[in-house]
Structure formats: C-alpha cells, structure tokens
C-alpha positions in Angstrom: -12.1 14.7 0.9 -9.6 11.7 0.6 -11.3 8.8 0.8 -8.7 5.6 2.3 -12.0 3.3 1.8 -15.3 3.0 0.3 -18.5 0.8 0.1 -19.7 0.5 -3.6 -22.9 1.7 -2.1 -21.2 4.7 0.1 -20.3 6.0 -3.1 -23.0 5.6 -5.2 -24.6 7.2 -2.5 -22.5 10.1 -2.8 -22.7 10.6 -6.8 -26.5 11.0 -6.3 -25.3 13.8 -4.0 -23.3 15.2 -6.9 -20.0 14.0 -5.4 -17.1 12.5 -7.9 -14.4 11.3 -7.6 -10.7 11.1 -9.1 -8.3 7.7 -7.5 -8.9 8.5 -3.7 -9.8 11.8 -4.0 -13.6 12.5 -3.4 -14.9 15.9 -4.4 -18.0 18.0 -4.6 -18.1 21.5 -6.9 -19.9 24.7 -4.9 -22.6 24.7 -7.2 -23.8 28.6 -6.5 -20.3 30.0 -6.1 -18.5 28.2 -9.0 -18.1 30.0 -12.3 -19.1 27.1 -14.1 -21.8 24.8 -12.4 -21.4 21.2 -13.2 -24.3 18.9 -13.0 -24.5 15.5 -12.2 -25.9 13.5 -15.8 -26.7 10.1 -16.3 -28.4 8.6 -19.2 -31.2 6.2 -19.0 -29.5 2.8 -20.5 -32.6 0.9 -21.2 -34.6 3.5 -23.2 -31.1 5.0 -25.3 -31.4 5.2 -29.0 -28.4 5.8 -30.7 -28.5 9.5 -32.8 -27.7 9.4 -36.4 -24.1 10.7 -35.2 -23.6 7.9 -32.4 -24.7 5.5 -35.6 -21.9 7.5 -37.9 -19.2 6.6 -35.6 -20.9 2.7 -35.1 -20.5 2.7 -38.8 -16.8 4.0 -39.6 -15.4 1.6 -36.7 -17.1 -1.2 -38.7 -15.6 0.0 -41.6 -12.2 0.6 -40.4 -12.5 -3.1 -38.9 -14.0 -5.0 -42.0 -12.0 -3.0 -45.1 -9.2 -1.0 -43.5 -11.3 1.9 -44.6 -10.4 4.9 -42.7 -13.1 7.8 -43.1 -11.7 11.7 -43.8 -12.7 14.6 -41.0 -13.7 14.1 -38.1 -17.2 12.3 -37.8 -18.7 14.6 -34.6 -18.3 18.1 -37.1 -20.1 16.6 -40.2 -23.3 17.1 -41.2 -26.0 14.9 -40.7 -28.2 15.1 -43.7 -27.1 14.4 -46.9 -26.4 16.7 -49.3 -28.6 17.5 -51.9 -27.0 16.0 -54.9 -26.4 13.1 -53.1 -30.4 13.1 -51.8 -31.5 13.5 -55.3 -28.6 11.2 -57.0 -29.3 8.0 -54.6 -33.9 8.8 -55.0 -34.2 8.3 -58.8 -35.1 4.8 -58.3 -37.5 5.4 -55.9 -39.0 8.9 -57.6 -40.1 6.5 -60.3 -41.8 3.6 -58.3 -43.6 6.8 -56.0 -44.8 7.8 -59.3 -45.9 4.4 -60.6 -47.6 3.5 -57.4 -49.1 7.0 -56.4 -49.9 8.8 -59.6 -50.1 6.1 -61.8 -54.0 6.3 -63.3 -53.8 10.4 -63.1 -49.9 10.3 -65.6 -51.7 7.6 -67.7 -54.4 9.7 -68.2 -52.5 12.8 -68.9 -49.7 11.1 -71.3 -53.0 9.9 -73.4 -55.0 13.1 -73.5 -51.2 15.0 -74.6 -50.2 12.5 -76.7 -54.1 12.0 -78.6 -53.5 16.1 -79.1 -50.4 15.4 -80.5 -51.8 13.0 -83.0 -54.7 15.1 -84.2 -52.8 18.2 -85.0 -50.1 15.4 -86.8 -52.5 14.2 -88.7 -52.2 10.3 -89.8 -49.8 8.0 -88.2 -49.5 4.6 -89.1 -49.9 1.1 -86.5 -45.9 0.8 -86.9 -45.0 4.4 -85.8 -47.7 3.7 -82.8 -45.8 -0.2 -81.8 -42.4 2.0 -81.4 -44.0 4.8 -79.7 -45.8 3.3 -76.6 -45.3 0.4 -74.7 -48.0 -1.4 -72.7 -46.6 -1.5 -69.1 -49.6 -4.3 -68.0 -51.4 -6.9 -68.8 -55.2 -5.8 -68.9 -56.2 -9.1 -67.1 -53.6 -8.3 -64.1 -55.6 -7.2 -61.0 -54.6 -4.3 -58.1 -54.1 -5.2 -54.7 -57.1 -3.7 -53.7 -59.1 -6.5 -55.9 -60.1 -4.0 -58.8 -58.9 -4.4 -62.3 -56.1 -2.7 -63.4 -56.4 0.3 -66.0 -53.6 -0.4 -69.3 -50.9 2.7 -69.0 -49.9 3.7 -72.2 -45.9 5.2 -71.1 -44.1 7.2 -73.5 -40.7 6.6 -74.9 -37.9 8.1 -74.4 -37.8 11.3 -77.1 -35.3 11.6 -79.8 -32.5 14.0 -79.0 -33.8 18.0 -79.7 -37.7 16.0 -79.6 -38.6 17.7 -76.3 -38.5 16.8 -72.3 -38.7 12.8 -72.0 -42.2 12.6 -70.4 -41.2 8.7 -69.1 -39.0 10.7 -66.5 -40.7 12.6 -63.4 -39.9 16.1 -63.7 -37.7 17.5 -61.4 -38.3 17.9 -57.9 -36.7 19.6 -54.8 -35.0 17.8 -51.7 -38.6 19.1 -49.9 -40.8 17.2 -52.0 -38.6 14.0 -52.5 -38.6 13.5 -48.8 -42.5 14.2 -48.8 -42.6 11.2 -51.5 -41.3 9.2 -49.3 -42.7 9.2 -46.2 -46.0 8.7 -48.2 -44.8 5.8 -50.4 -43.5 4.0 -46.5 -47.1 5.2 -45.3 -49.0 3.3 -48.2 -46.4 0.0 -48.7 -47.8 0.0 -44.7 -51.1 0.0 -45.7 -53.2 -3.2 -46.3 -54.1 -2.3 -49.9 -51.8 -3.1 -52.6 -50.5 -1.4 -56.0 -49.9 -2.7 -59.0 -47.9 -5.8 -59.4 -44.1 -5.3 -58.0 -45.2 -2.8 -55.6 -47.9 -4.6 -53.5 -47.5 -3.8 -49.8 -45.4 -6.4 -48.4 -46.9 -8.8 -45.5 -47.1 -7.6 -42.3 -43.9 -9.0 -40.3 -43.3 -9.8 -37.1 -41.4 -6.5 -36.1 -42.7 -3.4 -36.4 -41.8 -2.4 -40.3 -38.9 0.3 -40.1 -38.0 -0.7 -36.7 -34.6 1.0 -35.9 -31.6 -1.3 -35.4 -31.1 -1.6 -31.7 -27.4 0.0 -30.1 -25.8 -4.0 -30.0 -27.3 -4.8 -33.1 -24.9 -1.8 -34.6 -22.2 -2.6 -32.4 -21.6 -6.3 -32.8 -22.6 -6.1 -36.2 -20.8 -9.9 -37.9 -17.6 -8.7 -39.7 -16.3 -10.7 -42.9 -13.8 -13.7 -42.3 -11.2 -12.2 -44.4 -11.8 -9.2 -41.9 -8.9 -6.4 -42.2 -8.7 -6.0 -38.0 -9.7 -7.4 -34.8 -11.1 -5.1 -31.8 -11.6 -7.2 -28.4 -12.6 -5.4 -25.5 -11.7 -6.4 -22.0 -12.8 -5.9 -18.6 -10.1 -6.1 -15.8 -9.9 -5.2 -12.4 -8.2 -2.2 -11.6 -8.1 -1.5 -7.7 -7.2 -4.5 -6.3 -5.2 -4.7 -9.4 -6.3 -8.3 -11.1 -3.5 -10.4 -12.4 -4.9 -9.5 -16.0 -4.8 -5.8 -15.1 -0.5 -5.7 -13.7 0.6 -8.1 -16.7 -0.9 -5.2 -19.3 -0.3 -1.9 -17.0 2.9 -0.8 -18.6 1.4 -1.1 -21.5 -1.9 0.8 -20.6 0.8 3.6 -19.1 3.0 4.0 -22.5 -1.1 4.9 -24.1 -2.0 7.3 -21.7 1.8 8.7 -22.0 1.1 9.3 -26.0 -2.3 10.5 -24.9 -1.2 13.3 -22.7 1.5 14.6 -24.7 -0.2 14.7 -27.7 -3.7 15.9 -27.0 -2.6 17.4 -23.6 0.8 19.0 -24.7 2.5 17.5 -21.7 5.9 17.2 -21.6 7.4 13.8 -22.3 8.9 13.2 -18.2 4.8 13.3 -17.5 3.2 11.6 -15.7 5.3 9.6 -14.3 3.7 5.7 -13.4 3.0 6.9 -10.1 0.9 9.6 -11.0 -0.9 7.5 -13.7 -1.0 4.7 -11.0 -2.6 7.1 -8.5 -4.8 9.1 -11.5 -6.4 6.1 -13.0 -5.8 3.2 -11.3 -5.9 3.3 -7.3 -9.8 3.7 -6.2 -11.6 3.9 -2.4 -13.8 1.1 -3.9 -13.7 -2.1 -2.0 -14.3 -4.9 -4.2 -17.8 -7.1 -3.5 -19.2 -10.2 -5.4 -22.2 -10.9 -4.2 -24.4 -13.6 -6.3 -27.0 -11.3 -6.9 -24.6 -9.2 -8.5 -23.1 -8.6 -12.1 -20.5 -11.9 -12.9 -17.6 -9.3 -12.9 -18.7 -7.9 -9.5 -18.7 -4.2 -8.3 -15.9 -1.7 -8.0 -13.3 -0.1 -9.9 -12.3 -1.6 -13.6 -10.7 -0.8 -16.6 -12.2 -1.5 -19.8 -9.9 -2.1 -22.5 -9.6 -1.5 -25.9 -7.4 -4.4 -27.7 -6.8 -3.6 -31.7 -4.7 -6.8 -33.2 -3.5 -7.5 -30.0 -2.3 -3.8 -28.9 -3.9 -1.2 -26.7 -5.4 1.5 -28.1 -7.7 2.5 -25.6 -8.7 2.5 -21.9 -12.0 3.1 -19.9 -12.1 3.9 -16.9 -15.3 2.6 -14.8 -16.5 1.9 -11.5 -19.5 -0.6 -11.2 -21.7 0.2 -8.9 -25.5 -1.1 -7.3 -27.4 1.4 -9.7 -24.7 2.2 -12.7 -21.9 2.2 -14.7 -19.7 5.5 -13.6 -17.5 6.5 -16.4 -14.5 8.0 -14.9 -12.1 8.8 -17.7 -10.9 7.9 -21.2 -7.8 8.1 -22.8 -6.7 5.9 -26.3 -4.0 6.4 -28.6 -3.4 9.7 -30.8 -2.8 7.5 -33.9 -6.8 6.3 -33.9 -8.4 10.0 -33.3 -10.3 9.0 -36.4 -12.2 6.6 -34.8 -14.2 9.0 -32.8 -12.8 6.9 -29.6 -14.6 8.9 -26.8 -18.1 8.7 -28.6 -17.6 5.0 -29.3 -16.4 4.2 -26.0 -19.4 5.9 -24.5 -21.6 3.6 -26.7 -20.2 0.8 -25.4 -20.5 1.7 -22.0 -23.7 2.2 -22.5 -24.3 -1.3 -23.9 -22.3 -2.8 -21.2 -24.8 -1.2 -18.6 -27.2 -2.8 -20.9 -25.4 -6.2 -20.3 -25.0 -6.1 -16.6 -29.0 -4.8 -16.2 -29.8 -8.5 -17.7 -28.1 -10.1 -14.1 -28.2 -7.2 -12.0 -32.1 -5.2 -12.4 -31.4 -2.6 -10.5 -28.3 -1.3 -12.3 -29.7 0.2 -15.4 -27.7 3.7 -15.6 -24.9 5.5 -16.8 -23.5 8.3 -15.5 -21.5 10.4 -17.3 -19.7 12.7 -15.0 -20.5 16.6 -14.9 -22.8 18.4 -17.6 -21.7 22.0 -17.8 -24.0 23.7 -20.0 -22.1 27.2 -19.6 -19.4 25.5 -21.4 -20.4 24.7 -25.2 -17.6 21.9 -25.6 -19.0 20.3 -22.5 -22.6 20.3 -23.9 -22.1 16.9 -25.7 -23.0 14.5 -23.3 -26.9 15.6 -23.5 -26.6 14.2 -26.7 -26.9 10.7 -25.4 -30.8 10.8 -24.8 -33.0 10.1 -22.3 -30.7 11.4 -19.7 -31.2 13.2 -16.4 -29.8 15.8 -14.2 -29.5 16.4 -10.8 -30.9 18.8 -9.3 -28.2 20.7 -6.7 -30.4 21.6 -3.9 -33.1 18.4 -3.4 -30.8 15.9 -5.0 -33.8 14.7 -7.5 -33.3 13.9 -10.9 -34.9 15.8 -13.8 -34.9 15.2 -17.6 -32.9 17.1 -19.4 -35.1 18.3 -21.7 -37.2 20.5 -18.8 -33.6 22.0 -17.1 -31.9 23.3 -20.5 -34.7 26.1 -21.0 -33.6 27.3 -17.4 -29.9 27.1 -17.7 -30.1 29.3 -20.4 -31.4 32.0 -18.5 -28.9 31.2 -15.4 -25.9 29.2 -15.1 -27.4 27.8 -11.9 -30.7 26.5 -10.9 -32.1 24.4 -9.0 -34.6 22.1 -11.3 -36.8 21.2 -9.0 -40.0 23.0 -9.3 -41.9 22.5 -6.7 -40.5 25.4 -4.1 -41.5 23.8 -1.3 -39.4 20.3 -1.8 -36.1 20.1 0.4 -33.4 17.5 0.3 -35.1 14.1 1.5 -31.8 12.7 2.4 -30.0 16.0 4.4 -28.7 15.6 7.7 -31.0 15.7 10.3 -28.9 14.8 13.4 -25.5 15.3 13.1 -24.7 13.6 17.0 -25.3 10.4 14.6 -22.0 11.7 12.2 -19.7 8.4 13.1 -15.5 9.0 13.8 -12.8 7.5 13.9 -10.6 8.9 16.6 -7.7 7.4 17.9 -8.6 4.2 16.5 -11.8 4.1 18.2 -15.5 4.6 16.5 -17.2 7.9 18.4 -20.8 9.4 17.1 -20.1 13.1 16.7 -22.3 13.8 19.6 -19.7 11.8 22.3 -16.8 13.3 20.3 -17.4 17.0 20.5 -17.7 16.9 24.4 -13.4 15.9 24.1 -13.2 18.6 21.4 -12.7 22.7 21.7 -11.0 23.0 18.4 -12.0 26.0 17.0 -13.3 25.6 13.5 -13.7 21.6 14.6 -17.5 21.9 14.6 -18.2 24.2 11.5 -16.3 21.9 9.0 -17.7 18.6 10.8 -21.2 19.7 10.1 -20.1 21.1 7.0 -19.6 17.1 5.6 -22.7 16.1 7.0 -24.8 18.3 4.8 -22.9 17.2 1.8 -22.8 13.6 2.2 -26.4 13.5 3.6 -27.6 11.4 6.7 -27.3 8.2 5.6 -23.7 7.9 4.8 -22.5 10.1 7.3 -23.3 6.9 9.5 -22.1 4.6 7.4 -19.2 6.1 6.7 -16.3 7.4 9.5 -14.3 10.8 9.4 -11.2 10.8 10.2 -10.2 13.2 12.9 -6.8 13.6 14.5 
C-alpha cells in the first residue's frame, strides 16, 4: 500500500504485523505463498553481547582509525580461533606459570628423584658441579598463600647441546590441553588460596574478574592524539528534511551513486536524485517530539558516517516508540574493508542503547526480514538475543526455538500453542475508517454507497493485515 502519512506509532504498529516499508511504500510478503518467507527479527538491545566476529570488526575500525592500519580479507570469512601455531606461539609464557603454580611440588619431586638416579649411577660429583647444575627457585622461609610453608624446588638447567630434552621446559602439549591449562589456572587465580609468590590469586575486585568489555566500551574505545583518522557519526533528519540533512544530500547521493554501481553493477545514469530522494529519503513518518521522548525525536533519520570530514557511509533509520528500524545501508566501495554493514549494525544497536536511557520503552532493533531459506540472508541471527515473529499470531519467539522448525519447512508458524489466534485481528471491520471524498466514513456507512465489485474483498483484505487497531486509526483511501 502507499502510505501519504503515518503515525510513528501507526507504523510500529504495523512492523509487529510484519509490515515494512521502502519511502512511502508500505508492504507485507504472503508468508505461505512466497518462495522465500521473510520473518520479521529484532534483536534485544539491552541483553546484546557482541560475538568474537562483531568484536573483529570493532577492532580493525580502531585500528584503521588509530594507525592507518588496514587489515587483509575480509573480516566476516575468517576464522575465529586462532590457529595453532599462533595458540601455542603466544601460551609459552603462560604453560610455564600453569606448571609452576599447578604442578609445582609433583615436577620438584620428580626432577629430584631423576636427577638423585642420575647421580648414583654417575658416581661422585663435586659441590661446584652441583652450584651450576640447580638453582634454588625459593627462599625456604617464603610461605604459600594458603599459610603453609613452602617446599625448596630444585629446577634443572638448561642441558648442553646433544645433553638430552631440557627438563626446565614443559613438554609439549596440544592446542586441547593448553586450553584446558587455562581455564584451570583462571579457575584457581579465582580462588581464595594463593600459590607461591608472583602467582598469588589477585584481590577480589569490584567487577566480576573476566568480565567482558561491554559493546560502547569497544566502540568508543580513546584513540591516540596523534590519531591517523577521525570518524564522527551524525544523526540528521531525513523526512522533513532538516537543514543539516539538504546542505549534505548531494553529497550523501554521489555515495549511494558509487555504491550502486559498484556493488550493484548499475549503470552510471542510475538512480537518478529523484529516485534516491524517493528510495531513501521521503518517509510516511510524521515527525513528533514529545518530552517523554528521545532528544532527537521520532521519525525517519539518517545516520551518517563522516571519515575526515567526507561521507562514507549512510544509515538509514526510523525512530520509533519501541525501536530503532534499520531501513537500509549503503557506504562507499573504497572502505569495503571496514566491514561497514556489520559495524553500522553495531552502532545501531548502541544507539538504541542510547535512546533506551531517555526513552524506557524503546529498547529494540529491528533488523528487517530474516530469511532462513536463503543462506546469505542468515546473518542477522548472529546478532543475539533476537526474536522472530511469528506470521500467524503476531507473537515474538526467540530465535533459538524457530531455527529447528525452519529447517524442516520454510514456513511455520512459531507459536506452539495450536489454539492461540492473532490477539490484535480484525474483529469488526464496520469500524475500518475512510476517507471518501474528503470526508471520514467507518466502512460500515461507506459500503451502503458502494456496489463495486471486488470493493469489499480487498477492503477486508487490509483489515486483516493491519489488525483492528490501526485500521481505526488509520484511513483508506477510496476513490
């Protein structure tokens, strides 16, 4: 449907139906007749932890802004974990203090034993030979964490070359057992008794110990003075168009241009400013302030990207009473190796995060359309928690409980209780308001002027989709 005007809360109203929209035009996919269902998703704002690849992305922007630095590949394709050199390579530090702090009577007691074989089948060795073979790693007098008195470790050298393994080195391990080592050193350094000294268990802080940093902590991150770039992001007005918003639309145009034709393959007369202008910028959504509300107001914005004073990115948003809708993103081909739709997507997230602290009900963000039957569509159930809608009762269910059904079907409906309907269906369509002939009718007084054929089945065709409650808010147009 074409929408000429639209509350902020008409159309949040409508997204929770599964409507979206693109400029003025309002749509609503067939759910059980498409090829490809798409499913409402929104991700919980407040409880989102960044993944290890969200924190990849945080990273190389940081990077890229501090040293220049611009990372190889593309972040999204590479692989999480480290690789094994680099897992063993960057643990030899820490192998040795796991050693020293978990195993350290048993490998004292085993070097001795070994070693006092050694000696015996030797024969005689003199006090000098024994002063440059061991080292004392402890003063006898020194005293555990745990209040008992520490044992002397007699640690061997390291061996001549061709003298055997060096037995002051831990033998080596795999990637399995390293990370095993770890988790149980963090497990005892938690733990209220101590090791020996230089590895006591360190005082238990304020925060939780190994608290993960939170998504702004990553984000705005202090950069160096002598920093190599600025990035300033902006928030302007789209539809009206704010002041801010005409003096940098050219500009904003001339990215998108570069965007299409590059990523897109369009051909360089496309689009032309009218259709960008009617794409991206015009919106239904009537502007509202109220002081209750986020400082920027709701409605339709465009969040900027500024790099050293040029646009290289823009986000489309709409603000609305519960969340942050993203509508679109397009940035400049020359900064692909930024990951710009991920890291966008972060910081629309933390902006939600930002408005939730004036406005408490608006605390999600919704993504758009999940289509699960389309791997390269899969990505946005990567931001976690998130929800989706169910297409037949309009309730929302975690993600995690509708993925084991859509692999079995493209569609389903997620709601598992079979007897639960769509609580906000219409229920008396006489109530449907129009607007005919400049004059506000309820559908019940309009159909007695009516005998179009067809007139009734599309008319209460709208009401089902748009639900009761805006279908008397809102007015359909009927000529």
């Amino acid at each position: 449907m074409w929408a000429h005007s639209m509350t902020v809360q008409d159309y949040q109203d409508l997204i929770d139906r599964g409507w979206r929209r693109s400029g003025r035009y309002v749509y609503k996919p067939v759910m059980n007749q498409t090829c490809c269902p798409q499913y409402t998703i929104r991700c919980r704002s407040l409880q989102f932890q960044p993944s290890k690849s969200h924190k990849k992305v945080l990273k190389k922007m940081l990077k890229f802004l501090a040293k220049g630095e611009i990372s190889k590949g593309n972040c999204e394709d590479e692989p999480m974990e480290p690789s094994m050199e680099d897992a063993v390579a960057g643990d030899v530090a820490l192998i040795n203090k796991l050693d020293l702090q978990c195993d350290l009577k048993k490998l004292g007691d085993n070097l001795k034993e070994s070693l006092e074989r050694e000696v015996k089948k030797k024969g005689k060795s003199t006090k000098k030979e024994e002063s440059n073979e061991f080292i004392q790693s402890q003063d006898k007098n020194e005293e555990l964490g745990s209040g008992e008195p520490s044992h002397a470790v007699d640690v061997h050298t390291a061996p001549k070359p061709g003298k055997g393994a060096d037995l002051s080195k831990p033998p080596c391990r795999k990637a399995k057992e390293i990370r095993k080592e770890r988790k149980r050193l963090k497990l005892m350094q938690q733990s209220p008794a101590g090791g020996p000294e230089g590895f006591q268990a360190p005082r238990e802080p304020k925060t939780k110990p190994n608290q993960p940093k939170s998504l702004e902590e990553l984000i705005f991150e202090s950069l160096p003075e002598d920093a190599s770039h600025k990035l300033e992001v902006r928030v302007v007005r789209s539809s009206p168009p704010s002041s801010q918003f005409k003096a940098t639309m050219l500009e904003s145009y001339q990215v998108y241009k570069r965007y299409q034709m590059v990523i897109h393959n369009h051909s360089p007369d496309e689009p032309t400013v009218s259709q960008f202008t009617g794409f991206l910028c015009t919106s239904p959504l009537e502007p509202e302030n109220p002081p209750n509300g986020p400082d920027c107001g709701y409605g339709s914005f465009h969040q900027q990207y500024w790099l050293d004073g040029k646009i290289i990115a823009v986000g489309v948003i709409d603000i609305l009473p519960y969340c942050v809708s993203s509508v679109y993103l397009y940035y400049d081909p020359d900064y692909s190796f930024l990951s710009l739709g991920v890291y966008s997507a972060l910081r629309e997230i933390a902006f939600t995060r930002q408005l939730h602290e004036k406005a408490s009900q608006l605390s999600y963000y919704y993504m758009g359309f999940y289509i699960h039957s389309c791997p390269k569509m899969r990505y946005k159930g990567h931001y976690r928690p998130s929800d989706l809608l169910c297409p037949e009762t309009y309730v929302w269910v975690p993600i995690e409980q509708c993925l084991p059904s859509l692999e079995n079907s493209k569609y389903c409906r997620f709601n598992q209780d079979p007897e639960a309907a769509d609580e906000g269906r219409s229920r008396d369509p006489d109530r449907l308001q129009v607007l005919y002939k400049k004059a506000i009718l309820p559908y019940g007084v309009f159909k007695q002027q009516q005998r179009e054929p067809g007139e009734e089945a599309a008319v209460l065709q709208y009401a089902s989709l748009v639900g009761q409650a805006c279908s008397e808010r809102m007015l359909l147009f009927r000529n």
